[in-house]
Amino acid sequence: MTSFNLPEWSHPHRERVLTCLRNAFTTEESALHQACLYPIETGGKRIRPLFLCAGLEALGVHLTADHDAYIAGASIELIHTYSLVHDDLPCMDNDDFRRGKPTVHKQYNEGIAVLVGDALLTKAFEILTSLKTTPAQAVQLIQLLGKAAGSVGMIGGQSLDIGFEGTIDSIERLTKLHRRKTGALIAVGLEMAAVLGQATPTQQEALHTFGQQIGLAFQLADDLLDAEEDAQEDGPPNFTKLLGEEGTKTLAEQTMKQAIDSITELPNPSALLALAEFTVRRNH
Ligand code: GRG
């Protein structure tokens, strides 16, 4: 276990990302913007932007308060937030509460929840056009986010999850599902860090491997947290149903170790290592 103080390290990064998220919806006062701020203000771990920040630090980049990392991190968090808003809708998971508060369609109504999700999604790409980086790098980031959020990323994973591509009856198919549904949006932070931090090809490869493995490890840990609840459901299989709790725990630790092993040679990997451990051993 590392002695790195993750809460202390995270605090300023989370605050700066939150400022970018708020700025995105305070340009004009409207009822819709108020509704968009509702799921933003209910919090969450902001782990996806934190991976981006830690990835940049791993490359030796010092993050000043106005660094592009925060807008790029906010763009990932906007996609994540929209996915939760839409996933909670009655036509998907039909959840009444998220983070201890009424879901957006309960607080407002279903139509507004669809619009809030759409507005968060489109805002993610809009804010990426305001980066200080070169246009070529901005285009690269937009492309990475589009791929991670879309049909070969998060949405592709959701399509597998709701059974649109056939039954999920093996570890291979379940792994593919989660690499897309959950992993892609975590991995993209590391890919963005490589672009913003002008990583060498070797460093790019290290961050890519780390992102792939930690994205999967995040979902393995999530399945373990949900194991009790899921055991009673008839829903689609998950890792604990296919591998058992001990098997899932072992795979999560192995996957985390593969992630960690890939980045130890980077100039300053401490925050990334601490985030990797938190990802797998968290209790929320
Ligand atoms: C667009 C409808 C639609 C679905 C896309 C990502 C997704 C598919 C749905 C969201 C629901 C879900 C259970 C996703 C799995 C990933 C996951 C564990 C999300 C929770 O992420 P955390 O733990 O949440 O980072 P916080 O609350 O901390 O932000």
PDB file of C-alpha atoms and ligand atoms in Angstrom:
ATOM      1  CA  MET A   1       0.000   0.000   0.000  1.00  0.00           C
ATOM      2  CA  THR A   2       1.453   3.411  -0.949  1.00  0.00           C
ATOM      3  CA  SER A   3       1.622   6.232   1.650  1.00  0.00           C
ATOM      4  CA  PHE A   4       0.601   8.816  -0.965  1.00  0.00           C
ATOM      5  CA  ASN A   5      -2.131  11.143   0.378  1.00  0.00           C
ATOM      6  CA  LEU A   6      -4.762  10.714  -2.337  1.00  0.00           C
ATOM      7  CA  PRO A   7      -7.542  12.895  -0.782  1.00  0.00           C
ATOM      8  CA  GLU A   8      -5.108  15.797  -0.315  1.00  0.00           C
ATOM      9  CA  TRP A   9      -3.708  15.402  -3.844  1.00  0.00           C
ATOM     10  CA  SER A  10      -7.197  15.070  -5.392  1.00  0.00           C
ATOM     11  CA  HIS A  11      -8.782  18.094  -3.747  1.00  0.00           C
ATOM     12  CA  PRO A  12      -7.446  20.968  -5.913  1.00  0.00           C
ATOM     13  CA  HIS A  13      -7.868  18.924  -9.112  1.00  0.00           C
ATOM     14  CA  ARG A  14     -11.498  18.072  -8.293  1.00  0.00           C
ATOM     15  CA  GLU A  15     -12.224  21.739  -7.487  1.00  0.00           C
ATOM     16  CA  ARG A  16     -10.709  22.986 -10.745  1.00  0.00           C
ATOM     17  CA  VAL A  17     -12.673  20.423 -12.772  1.00  0.00           C
ATOM     18  CA  LEU A  18     -15.853  21.437 -10.930  1.00  0.00           C
ATOM     19  CA  THR A  19     -15.197  25.089 -11.840  1.00  0.00           C
ATOM     20  CA  CYS A  20     -14.961  24.102 -15.534  1.00  0.00           C
ATOM     21  CA  LEU A  21     -18.187  22.065 -15.237  1.00  0.00           C
ATOM     22  CA  ARG A  22     -20.017  24.985 -13.618  1.00  0.00           C
ATOM     23  CA  ASN A  23     -18.630  27.484 -16.149  1.00  0.00           C
ATOM     24  CA  ALA A  24     -20.055  25.353 -18.943  1.00  0.00           C
ATOM     25  CA  PHE A  25     -23.619  26.014 -17.778  1.00  0.00           C
ATOM     26  CA  THR A  26     -23.469  29.520 -16.328  1.00  0.00           C
ATOM     27  CA  THR A  27     -22.887  31.397 -19.596  1.00  0.00           C
ATOM     28  CA  GLU A  28     -26.641  32.033 -19.764  1.00  0.00           C
ATOM     29  CA  GLU A  29     -29.250  31.708 -17.021  1.00  0.00           C
ATOM     30  CA  SER A  30     -31.987  29.269 -18.004  1.00  0.00           C
ATOM     31  CA  ALA A  31     -34.127  26.550 -16.477  1.00  0.00           C
ATOM     32  CA  LEU A  32     -32.341  23.995 -18.694  1.00  0.00           C
ATOM     33  CA  HIS A  33     -28.909  25.108 -17.479  1.00  0.00           C
ATOM     34  CA  GLN A  34     -30.152  24.852 -13.870  1.00  0.00           C
ATOM     35  CA  ALA A  35     -31.287  21.290 -14.598  1.00  0.00           C
ATOM     36  CA  CYS A  36     -27.901  20.491 -16.206  1.00  0.00           C
ATOM     37  CA  LEU A  37     -26.131  21.709 -13.058  1.00  0.00           C
ATOM     38  CA  TYR A  38     -28.243  19.406 -10.853  1.00  0.00           C
ATOM     39  CA  PRO A  39     -26.397  16.113 -11.657  1.00  0.00           C
ATOM     40  CA  ILE A  40     -23.093  18.013 -11.733  1.00  0.00           C
ATOM     41  CA  GLU A  41     -23.611  19.366  -8.214  1.00  0.00           C
ATOM     42  CA  THR A  42     -24.589  15.977  -6.752  1.00  0.00           C
ATOM     43  CA  GLY A  43     -20.872  15.153  -6.798  1.00  0.00           C
ATOM     44  CA  GLY A  44     -19.385  11.779  -7.567  1.00  0.00           C
ATOM     45  CA  LYS A  45     -15.755  10.775  -7.277  1.00  0.00           C
ATOM     46  CA  ARG A  46     -14.640  12.601 -10.477  1.00  0.00           C
ATOM     47  CA  ILE A  47     -12.251   9.711 -10.937  1.00  0.00           C
ATOM     48  CA  ARG A  48     -12.069  10.019 -14.738  1.00  0.00           C
ATOM     49  CA  PRO A  49     -10.656  13.579 -14.719  1.00  0.00           C
ATOM     50  CA  LEU A  50      -8.376  12.578 -11.831  1.00  0.00           C
ATOM     51  CA  PHE A  51      -6.867   9.839 -14.013  1.00  0.00           C
ATOM     52  CA  LEU A  52      -6.136  12.457 -16.668  1.00  0.00           C
ATOM     53  CA  CYS A  53      -4.436  14.761 -14.109  1.00  0.00           C
ATOM     54  CA  ALA A  54      -2.444  11.886 -12.625  1.00  0.00           C
ATOM     55  CA  GLY A  55      -1.444  10.735 -16.119  1.00  0.00           C
ATOM     56  CA  LEU A  56      -0.029  14.166 -16.896  1.00  0.00           C
ATOM     57  CA  GLU A  57       1.803  14.313 -13.574  1.00  0.00           C
ATOM     58  CA  ALA A  58       3.228  10.881 -14.302  1.00  0.00           C
ATOM     59  CA  LEU A  59       4.825  12.406 -17.403  1.00  0.00           C
ATOM     60  CA  GLY A  60       6.404  15.077 -15.204  1.00  0.00           C
ATOM     61  CA  VAL A  61       3.944  17.866 -16.102  1.00  0.00           C
ATOM     62  CA  HIS A  62       3.171  20.400 -13.364  1.00  0.00           C
ATOM     63  CA  LEU A  63      -0.535  21.308 -13.453  1.00  0.00           C
ATOM     64  CA  THR A  64      -1.122  25.040 -12.997  1.00  0.00           C
ATOM     65  CA  ALA A  65      -4.714  26.122 -12.210  1.00  0.00           C
ATOM     66  CA  ASP A  66      -5.346  27.144 -15.831  1.00  0.00           C
ATOM     67  CA  HIS A  67      -3.934  23.969 -17.421  1.00  0.00           C
ATOM     68  CA  ASP A  68      -5.952  22.469 -20.299  1.00  0.00           C
ATOM     69  CA  ALA A  69      -6.161  19.241 -18.247  1.00  0.00           C
ATOM     70  CA  TYR A  70      -9.132  20.626 -16.333  1.00  0.00           C
ATOM     71  CA  ILE A  71     -11.264  21.423 -19.390  1.00  0.00           C
ATOM     72  CA  ALA A  72     -10.305  18.084 -20.953  1.00  0.00           C
ATOM     73  CA  GLY A  73     -11.108  16.321 -17.668  1.00  0.00           C
ATOM     74  CA  ALA A  74     -14.426  18.163 -17.459  1.00  0.00           C
ATOM     75  CA  SER A  75     -15.274  16.965 -20.982  1.00  0.00           C
ATOM     76  CA  ILE A  76     -14.916  13.333 -19.843  1.00  0.00           C
ATOM     77  CA  GLU A  77     -16.929  14.007 -16.693  1.00  0.00           C
ATOM     78  CA  LEU A  78     -19.718  15.576 -18.800  1.00  0.00           C
ATOM     79  CA  ILE A  79     -19.967  12.381 -20.872  1.00  0.00           C
ATOM     80  CA  HIS A  80     -19.945  10.274 -17.694  1.00  0.00           C
ATOM     81  CA  THR A  81     -22.675  12.444 -16.121  1.00  0.00           C
ATOM     82  CA  TYR A  82     -24.868  12.278 -19.217  1.00  0.00           C
ATOM     83  CA  SER A  83     -24.510   8.495 -19.293  1.00  0.00           C
ATOM     84  CA  LEU A  84     -25.747   8.268 -15.701  1.00  0.00           C
ATOM     85  CA  VAL A  85     -28.712  10.585 -16.389  1.00  0.00           C
ATOM     86  CA  HIS A  86     -29.811   8.525 -19.403  1.00  0.00           C
ATOM     87  CA  ASP A  87     -29.018   5.187 -17.756  1.00  0.00           C
ATOM     88  CA  ASP A  88     -31.311   6.057 -14.820  1.00  0.00           C
ATOM     89  CA  LEU A  89     -34.309   6.627 -17.139  1.00  0.00           C
ATOM     90  CA  PRO A  90     -37.246   4.190 -17.008  1.00  0.00           C
ATOM     91  CA  CYS A  91     -36.364   2.869 -20.505  1.00  0.00           C
ATOM     92  CA  MET A  92     -32.908   1.844 -19.202  1.00  0.00           C
ATOM     93  CA  ASP A  93     -32.242   1.018 -15.531  1.00  0.00           C
ATOM     94  CA  ASN A  94     -35.234   2.895 -14.077  1.00  0.00           C
ATOM     95  CA  ASP A  95     -33.537   4.212 -10.944  1.00  0.00           C
ATOM     96  CA  ASP A  96     -35.153   6.747  -8.611  1.00  0.00           C
ATOM     97  CA  PHE A  97     -32.025   7.715  -6.698  1.00  0.00           C
ATOM     98  CA  ARG A  98     -28.400   8.399  -7.582  1.00  0.00           C
ATOM     99  CA  ARG A  99     -25.740   9.531  -5.101  1.00  0.00           C
ATOM    100  CA  GLY A 100     -28.479   9.683  -2.438  1.00  0.00           C
ATOM    101  CA  LYS A 101     -30.558  12.241  -4.381  1.00  0.00           C
ATOM    102  CA  PRO A 102     -33.543  11.869  -6.749  1.00  0.00           C
ATOM    103  CA  THR A 103     -32.423  11.075 -10.297  1.00  0.00           C
ATOM    104  CA  VAL A 104     -32.891  13.826 -12.896  1.00  0.00           C
ATOM    105  CA  HIS A 105     -36.157  12.395 -14.279  1.00  0.00           C
ATOM    106  CA  LYS A 106     -37.543  12.195 -10.715  1.00  0.00           C
ATOM    107  CA  GLN A 107     -36.418  15.715  -9.818  1.00  0.00           C
ATOM    108  CA  TYR A 108     -37.758  17.132 -13.136  1.00  0.00           C
ATOM    109  CA  ASN A 109     -39.380  14.742 -15.636  1.00  0.00           C
ATOM    110  CA  GLU A 110     -38.341  12.210 -18.291  1.00  0.00           C
ATOM    111  CA  GLY A 111     -38.319  14.710 -21.141  1.00  0.00           C
ATOM    112  CA  ILE A 112     -36.068  17.074 -19.218  1.00  0.00           C
ATOM    113  CA  ALA A 113     -33.751  14.185 -18.272  1.00  0.00           C
ATOM    114  CA  VAL A 114     -33.357  13.299 -21.979  1.00  0.00           C
ATOM    115  CA  LEU A 115     -32.572  16.938 -22.779  1.00  0.00           C
ATOM    116  CA  VAL A 116     -30.165  17.323 -19.844  1.00  0.00           C
ATOM    117  CA  GLY A 117     -28.257  14.223 -21.018  1.00  0.00           C
ATOM    118  CA  ASP A 118     -28.169  15.545 -24.587  1.00  0.00           C
ATOM    119  CA  ALA A 119     -26.957  18.967 -23.424  1.00  0.00           C
ATOM    120  CA  LEU A 120     -24.200  17.465 -21.241  1.00  0.00           C
ATOM    121  CA  LEU A 121     -23.062  15.240 -24.132  1.00  0.00           C
ATOM    122  CA  THR A 122     -22.868  18.049 -26.675  1.00  0.00           C
ATOM    123  CA  LYS A 123     -21.252  20.457 -24.185  1.00  0.00           C
ATOM    124  CA  ALA A 124     -18.416  17.956 -23.702  1.00  0.00           C
ATOM    125  CA  PHE A 125     -17.330  18.459 -27.305  1.00  0.00           C
ATOM    126  CA  GLU A 126     -18.012  22.213 -27.318  1.00  0.00           C
ATOM    127  CA  ILE A 127     -15.653  22.893 -24.400  1.00  0.00           C
ATOM    128  CA  LEU A 128     -12.848  20.980 -26.111  1.00  0.00           C
ATOM    129  CA  THR A 129     -12.794  23.736 -28.739  1.00  0.00           C
ATOM    130  CA  SER A 130     -11.711  26.268 -26.070  1.00  0.00           C
ATOM    131  CA  LEU A 131      -8.380  24.637 -25.200  1.00  0.00           C
ATOM    132  CA  LYS A 132      -5.128  26.622 -25.381  1.00  0.00           C
ATOM    133  CA  THR A 133      -3.413  23.688 -27.079  1.00  0.00           C
ATOM    134  CA  THR A 134      -2.720  23.518 -30.843  1.00  0.00           C
ATOM    135  CA  PRO A 135      -5.733  22.887 -33.134  1.00  0.00           C
ATOM    136  CA  ALA A 136      -4.171  19.559 -34.156  1.00  0.00           C
ATOM    137  CA  GLN A 137      -4.017  18.404 -30.532  1.00  0.00           C
ATOM    138  CA  ALA A 138      -7.589  19.610 -29.903  1.00  0.00           C
ATOM    139  CA  VAL A 139      -8.784  17.559 -32.884  1.00  0.00           C
ATOM    140  CA  GLN A 140      -6.957  14.527 -31.492  1.00  0.00           C
ATOM    141  CA  LEU A 141      -8.700  14.964 -28.119  1.00  0.00           C
ATOM    142  CA  ILE A 142     -12.122  15.381 -29.758  1.00  0.00           C
ATOM    143  CA  GLN A 143     -11.527  12.218 -31.780  1.00  0.00           C
ATOM    144  CA  LEU A 144     -10.417  10.253 -28.694  1.00  0.00           C
ATOM    145  CA  LEU A 145     -13.469  11.360 -26.717  1.00  0.00           C
ATOM    146  CA  GLY A 146     -15.856  10.608 -29.585  1.00  0.00           C
ATOM    147  CA  LYS A 147     -14.459   7.115 -29.951  1.00  0.00           C
ATOM    148  CA  ALA A 148     -14.524   6.403 -26.201  1.00  0.00           C
ATOM    149  CA  ALA A 149     -18.090   7.677 -25.790  1.00  0.00           C
ATOM    150  CA  GLY A 150     -19.574   6.201 -28.961  1.00  0.00           C
ATOM    151  CA  SER A 151     -20.490   2.975 -30.724  1.00  0.00           C
ATOM    152  CA  VAL A 152     -17.102   1.271 -30.237  1.00  0.00           C
ATOM    153  CA  GLY A 153     -16.838   2.638 -26.702  1.00  0.00           C
ATOM    154  CA  MET A 154     -19.357   3.334 -23.969  1.00  0.00           C
ATOM    155  CA  ILE A 155     -22.496   3.147 -26.134  1.00  0.00           C
ATOM    156  CA  GLY A 156     -21.240  -0.031 -27.793  1.00  0.00           C
ATOM    157  CA  GLY A 157     -20.803  -1.513 -24.316  1.00  0.00           C
ATOM    158  CA  GLN A 158     -24.297  -0.494 -23.295  1.00  0.00           C
ATOM    159  CA  SER A 159     -25.662  -2.117 -26.468  1.00  0.00           C
ATOM    160  CA  LEU A 160     -23.921  -5.372 -25.470  1.00  0.00           C
ATOM    161  CA  ASP A 161     -25.219  -4.957 -21.921  1.00  0.00           C
ATOM    162  CA  ILE A 162     -28.875  -4.711 -22.932  1.00  0.00           C
ATOM    163  CA  GLY A 163     -28.505  -7.840 -25.067  1.00  0.00           C
ATOM    164  CA  PHE A 164     -28.757  -6.161 -28.477  1.00  0.00           C
ATOM    165  CA  GLU A 165     -25.676  -8.043 -29.699  1.00  0.00           C
ATOM    166  CA  GLY A 166     -26.674 -11.451 -28.324  1.00  0.00           C
ATOM    167  CA  THR A 167     -26.182 -13.237 -25.035  1.00  0.00           C
ATOM    168  CA  ILE A 168     -23.229 -12.446 -22.781  1.00  0.00           C
ATOM    169  CA  ASP A 169     -22.306 -16.019 -21.921  1.00  0.00           C
ATOM    170  CA  SER A 170     -18.533 -15.988 -21.476  1.00  0.00           C
ATOM    171  CA  ILE A 171     -15.794 -14.097 -19.650  1.00  0.00           C
ATOM    172  CA  GLU A 172     -14.477 -12.972 -23.054  1.00  0.00           C
ATOM    173  CA  ARG A 173     -17.760 -11.320 -24.024  1.00  0.00           C
ATOM    174  CA  LEU A 174     -18.252  -9.859 -20.548  1.00  0.00           C
ATOM    175  CA  THR A 175     -14.719  -8.427 -20.667  1.00  0.00           C
ATOM    176  CA  LYS A 176     -15.409  -6.885 -24.084  1.00  0.00           C
ATOM    177  CA  LEU A 177     -18.646  -5.390 -22.722  1.00  0.00           C
ATOM    178  CA  HIS A 178     -16.930  -3.766 -19.756  1.00  0.00           C
ATOM    179  CA  ARG A 179     -13.822  -2.636 -21.608  1.00  0.00           C
ATOM    180  CA  ARG A 180     -16.302  -0.643 -23.706  1.00  0.00           C
ATOM    181  CA  LYS A 181     -19.064   0.355 -21.295  1.00  0.00           C
ATOM    182  CA  THR A 182     -16.871   1.394 -18.349  1.00  0.00           C
ATOM    183  CA  GLY A 183     -13.246   1.005 -19.382  1.00  0.00           C
ATOM    184  CA  ALA A 184     -13.274   3.292 -22.425  1.00  0.00           C
ATOM    185  CA  LEU A 185     -14.215   6.421 -20.476  1.00  0.00           C
ATOM    186  CA  ILE A 186     -11.476   5.770 -17.913  1.00  0.00           C
ATOM    187  CA  ALA A 187      -8.844   4.839 -20.506  1.00  0.00           C
ATOM    188  CA  VAL A 188      -9.527   7.994 -22.540  1.00  0.00           C
ATOM    189  CA  GLY A 189      -8.190  10.178 -19.698  1.00  0.00           C
ATOM    190  CA  LEU A 190      -4.829   8.447 -20.007  1.00  0.00           C
ATOM    191  CA  GLU A 191      -4.873   8.772 -23.807  1.00  0.00           C
ATOM    192  CA  MET A 192      -5.665  12.490 -23.445  1.00  0.00           C
ATOM    193  CA  ALA A 193      -2.833  12.872 -20.926  1.00  0.00           C
ATOM    194  CA  ALA A 194      -0.460  11.394 -23.495  1.00  0.00           C
ATOM    195  CA  VAL A 195      -1.573  13.985 -26.078  1.00  0.00           C
ATOM    196  CA  LEU A 196      -1.517  17.002 -23.723  1.00  0.00           C
ATOM    197  CA  GLY A 197       1.766  15.915 -22.120  1.00  0.00           C
ATOM    198  CA  GLN A 198       3.401  15.180 -25.495  1.00  0.00           C
ATOM    199  CA  ALA A 199       4.364  11.688 -24.382  1.00  0.00           C
ATOM    200  CA  THR A 200       7.085   9.756 -26.212  1.00  0.00           C
ATOM    201  CA  PRO A 201       5.899   6.587 -28.045  1.00  0.00           C
ATOM    202  CA  THR A 202       7.113   4.448 -25.102  1.00  0.00           C
ATOM    203  CA  GLN A 203       5.273   6.646 -22.593  1.00  0.00           C
ATOM    204  CA  GLN A 204       2.158   6.604 -24.810  1.00  0.00           C
ATOM    205  CA  GLU A 205       2.230   2.808 -24.809  1.00  0.00           C
ATOM    206  CA  ALA A 206       2.664   2.742 -21.006  1.00  0.00           C
ATOM    207  CA  LEU A 207      -0.325   5.059 -20.447  1.00  0.00           C
ATOM    208  CA  HIS A 208      -2.395   3.115 -22.985  1.00  0.00           C
ATOM    209  CA  THR A 209      -1.740  -0.231 -21.259  1.00  0.00           C
ATOM    210  CA  PHE A 210      -2.404   1.330 -17.859  1.00  0.00           C
ATOM    211  CA  GLY A 211      -5.713   2.821 -19.103  1.00  0.00           C
ATOM    212  CA  GLN A 212      -6.894  -0.449 -20.619  1.00  0.00           C
ATOM    213  CA  GLN A 213      -6.126  -2.478 -17.505  1.00  0.00           C
ATOM    214  CA  ILE A 214      -7.331   0.016 -14.921  1.00  0.00           C
ATOM    215  CA  GLY A 215     -10.576   0.579 -16.842  1.00  0.00           C
ATOM    216  CA  LEU A 216     -11.316  -3.126 -16.546  1.00  0.00           C
ATOM    217  CA  ALA A 217     -10.146  -3.241 -12.916  1.00  0.00           C
ATOM    218  CA  PHE A 218     -12.592  -0.416 -12.098  1.00  0.00           C
ATOM    219  CA  GLN A 219     -15.521  -2.542 -13.298  1.00  0.00           C
ATOM    220  CA  LEU A 220     -14.264  -5.670 -11.518  1.00  0.00           C
ATOM    221  CA  ALA A 221     -14.177  -3.628  -8.289  1.00  0.00           C
ATOM    222  CA  ASP A 222     -17.638  -2.263  -9.052  1.00  0.00           C
ATOM    223  CA  ASP A 223     -19.028  -5.777  -9.510  1.00  0.00           C
ATOM    224  CA  LEU A 224     -17.545  -6.729  -6.138  1.00  0.00           C
ATOM    225  CA  LEU A 225     -19.201  -3.713  -4.496  1.00  0.00           C
ATOM    226  CA  ASP A 226     -22.544  -4.674  -6.078  1.00  0.00           C
ATOM    227  CA  ALA A 227     -22.140  -8.446  -5.513  1.00  0.00           C
ATOM    228  CA  GLU A 228     -24.809  -8.788  -2.829  1.00  0.00           C
ATOM    229  CA  GLU A 229     -27.430  -6.819  -4.738  1.00  0.00           C
ATOM    230  CA  ASP A 230     -26.666  -8.514  -8.074  1.00  0.00           C
ATOM    231  CA  ALA A 231     -26.799 -12.051  -6.650  1.00  0.00           C
ATOM    232  CA  GLN A 232     -30.550 -11.601  -6.150  1.00  0.00           C
ATOM    233  CA  GLU A 233     -31.197 -10.278  -9.661  1.00  0.00           C
ATOM    234  CA  ASP A 234     -32.067 -12.264 -12.795  1.00  0.00           C
ATOM    235  CA  GLY A 235     -30.326  -9.612 -14.920  1.00  0.00           C
ATOM    236  CA  PRO A 236     -27.337 -10.067 -17.255  1.00  0.00           C
ATOM    237  CA  PRO A 237     -24.241 -11.859 -15.931  1.00  0.00           C
ATOM    238  CA  ASN A 238     -21.442  -9.982 -14.241  1.00  0.00           C
ATOM    239  CA  PHE A 239     -17.960 -10.989 -13.099  1.00  0.00           C
ATOM    240  CA  THR A 240     -19.035 -12.152  -9.637  1.00  0.00           C
ATOM    241  CA  LYS A 241     -21.731 -14.390 -11.131  1.00  0.00           C
ATOM    242  CA  LEU A 242     -19.262 -15.930 -13.628  1.00  0.00           C
ATOM    243  CA  LEU A 243     -16.128 -16.088 -11.436  1.00  0.00           C
ATOM    244  CA  GLY A 244     -17.434 -15.923  -7.852  1.00  0.00           C
ATOM    245  CA  GLU A 245     -16.378 -13.199  -5.406  1.00  0.00           C
ATOM    246  CA  GLU A 246     -12.912 -14.643  -4.721  1.00  0.00           C
ATOM    247  CA  GLY A 247     -12.223 -15.183  -8.432  1.00  0.00           C
ATOM    248  CA  THR A 248     -13.309 -11.612  -9.202  1.00  0.00           C
ATOM    249  CA  LYS A 249     -11.142 -10.228  -6.383  1.00  0.00           C
ATOM    250  CA  THR A 250      -8.123 -12.151  -7.686  1.00  0.00           C
ATOM    251  CA  LEU A 251      -8.697 -10.965 -11.249  1.00  0.00           C
ATOM    252  CA  ALA A 252      -9.125  -7.344 -10.042  1.00  0.00           C
ATOM    253  CA  GLU A 253      -5.804  -7.486  -8.153  1.00  0.00           C
ATOM    254  CA  GLN A 254      -4.018  -9.126 -11.129  1.00  0.00           C
ATOM    255  CA  THR A 255      -5.412  -6.538 -13.529  1.00  0.00           C
ATOM    256  CA  MET A 256      -4.386  -3.692 -11.194  1.00  0.00           C
ATOM    257  CA  LYS A 257      -0.877  -5.150 -10.962  1.00  0.00           C
ATOM    258  CA  GLN A 258      -0.580  -5.304 -14.768  1.00  0.00           C
ATOM    259  CA  ALA A 259      -1.690  -1.649 -14.877  1.00  0.00           C
ATOM    260  CA  ILE A 260       0.834  -0.626 -12.220  1.00  0.00           C
ATOM    261  CA  ASP A 261       3.699  -2.569 -13.828  1.00  0.00           C
ATOM    262  CA  SER A 262       3.213  -0.661 -17.071  1.00  0.00           C
ATOM    263  CA  ILE A 263       3.853   2.802 -15.589  1.00  0.00           C
ATOM    264  CA  THR A 264       6.610   2.361 -13.019  1.00  0.00           C
ATOM    265  CA  GLU A 265       9.234   3.742 -15.436  1.00  0.00           C
ATOM    266  CA  LEU A 266       7.358   7.039 -15.993  1.00  0.00           C
ATOM    267  CA  PRO A 267       9.019  10.109 -14.397  1.00  0.00           C
ATOM    268  CA  ASN A 268       6.470  10.692 -11.575  1.00  0.00           C
ATOM    269  CA  PRO A 269       3.867   7.897 -11.283  1.00  0.00           C
ATOM    270  CA  SER A 270       2.937   8.320  -7.558  1.00  0.00           C
ATOM    271  CA  ALA A 271      -0.570   9.753  -8.030  1.00  0.00           C
ATOM    272  CA  LEU A 272      -1.380   7.242 -10.782  1.00  0.00           C
ATOM    273  CA  LEU A 273      -0.239   4.349  -8.585  1.00  0.00           C
ATOM    274  CA  ALA A 274      -2.347   5.609  -5.667  1.00  0.00           C
ATOM    275  CA  LEU A 275      -5.401   6.029  -7.926  1.00  0.00           C
ATOM    276  CA  ALA A 276      -4.930   2.486  -9.243  1.00  0.00           C
ATOM    277  CA  GLU A 277      -4.957   1.072  -5.711  1.00  0.00           C
ATOM    278  CA  PHE A 278      -7.977   3.188  -4.784  1.00  0.00           C
ATOM    279  CA  THR A 279      -9.817   1.995  -7.900  1.00  0.00           C
ATOM    280  CA  VAL A 280      -9.571  -1.645  -6.903  1.00  0.00           C
ATOM    281  CA  ARG A 281      -9.747  -1.386  -3.104  1.00  0.00           C
ATOM    282  CA  ARG A 282     -12.371   1.386  -2.753  1.00  0.00           C
ATOM    283  CA  ASN A 283     -15.568   0.912  -0.753  1.00  0.00           C
ATOM    284  CA  HIS A 284     -17.800   3.234  -2.837  1.00  0.00           C
TER     285      HIS A 284
HETATM  286  C1  GRG B   1     -25.871   6.322 -22.335  1.00  0.00           C
HETATM  287  C2  GRG B   1     -27.823   5.037 -21.379  1.00  0.00           C
HETATM  288  C3  GRG B   1     -26.373   5.172 -21.588  1.00  0.00           C
HETATM  289  C4  GRG B   1     -25.579   4.221 -21.033  1.00  0.00           C
HETATM  290  C5  GRG B   1     -24.134   4.148 -21.197  1.00  0.00           C
HETATM  291  C6  GRG B   1     -21.885   4.080 -18.683  1.00  0.00           C
HETATM  292  C7  GRG B   1     -23.270   3.600 -18.934  1.00  0.00           C
HETATM  293  C8  GRG B   1     -23.570   3.078 -20.288  1.00  0.00           C
HETATM  294  C9  GRG B   1     -24.218   3.651 -17.988  1.00  0.00           C
HETATM  295  C10 GRG B   1     -24.010   4.238 -16.646  1.00  0.00           C
HETATM  296  C11 GRG B   1     -24.380   3.286 -15.542  1.00  0.00           C
HETATM  297  C12 GRG B   1     -23.324   2.344 -15.104  1.00  0.00           C
HETATM  298  C13 GRG B   1     -23.664   1.434 -14.004  1.00  0.00           C
HETATM  299  C14 GRG B   1     -22.130   2.315 -15.622  1.00  0.00           C
HETATM  300  C15 GRG B   1     -21.051   1.434 -15.237  1.00  0.00           C
HETATM  301  C16 GRG B   1     -19.916   2.304 -14.902  1.00  0.00           C
HETATM  302  C17 GRG B   1     -19.991   2.794 -13.512  1.00  0.00           C
HETATM  303  C18 GRG B   1     -19.582   1.862 -12.456  1.00  0.00           C
HETATM  304  C19 GRG B   1     -20.417   3.986 -13.251  1.00  0.00           C
HETATM  305  C20 GRG B   1     -20.349   4.639 -11.926  1.00  0.00           C
HETATM  306  O1  GRG B   1     -19.176   5.405 -11.983  1.00  0.00           O
HETATM  307  P1  GRG B   1     -18.543   6.064 -10.717  1.00  0.00           P
HETATM  308  O2  GRG B   1     -18.361   5.064  -9.634  1.00  0.00           O
HETATM  309  O3  GRG B   1     -19.709   7.078 -10.280  1.00  0.00           O
HETATM  310  O4  GRG B   1     -17.331   6.827 -11.150  1.00  0.00           O
HETATM  311  P2  GRG B   1     -19.609   8.471  -9.528  1.00  0.00           P
HETATM  312  O5  GRG B   1     -20.948   8.616  -8.848  1.00  0.00           O
HETATM  313  O6  GRG B   1     -18.476   8.436  -8.554  1.00  0.00           O
HETATM  314  O7  GRG B   1     -19.423   9.516 -10.579  1.00  0.00           O
END
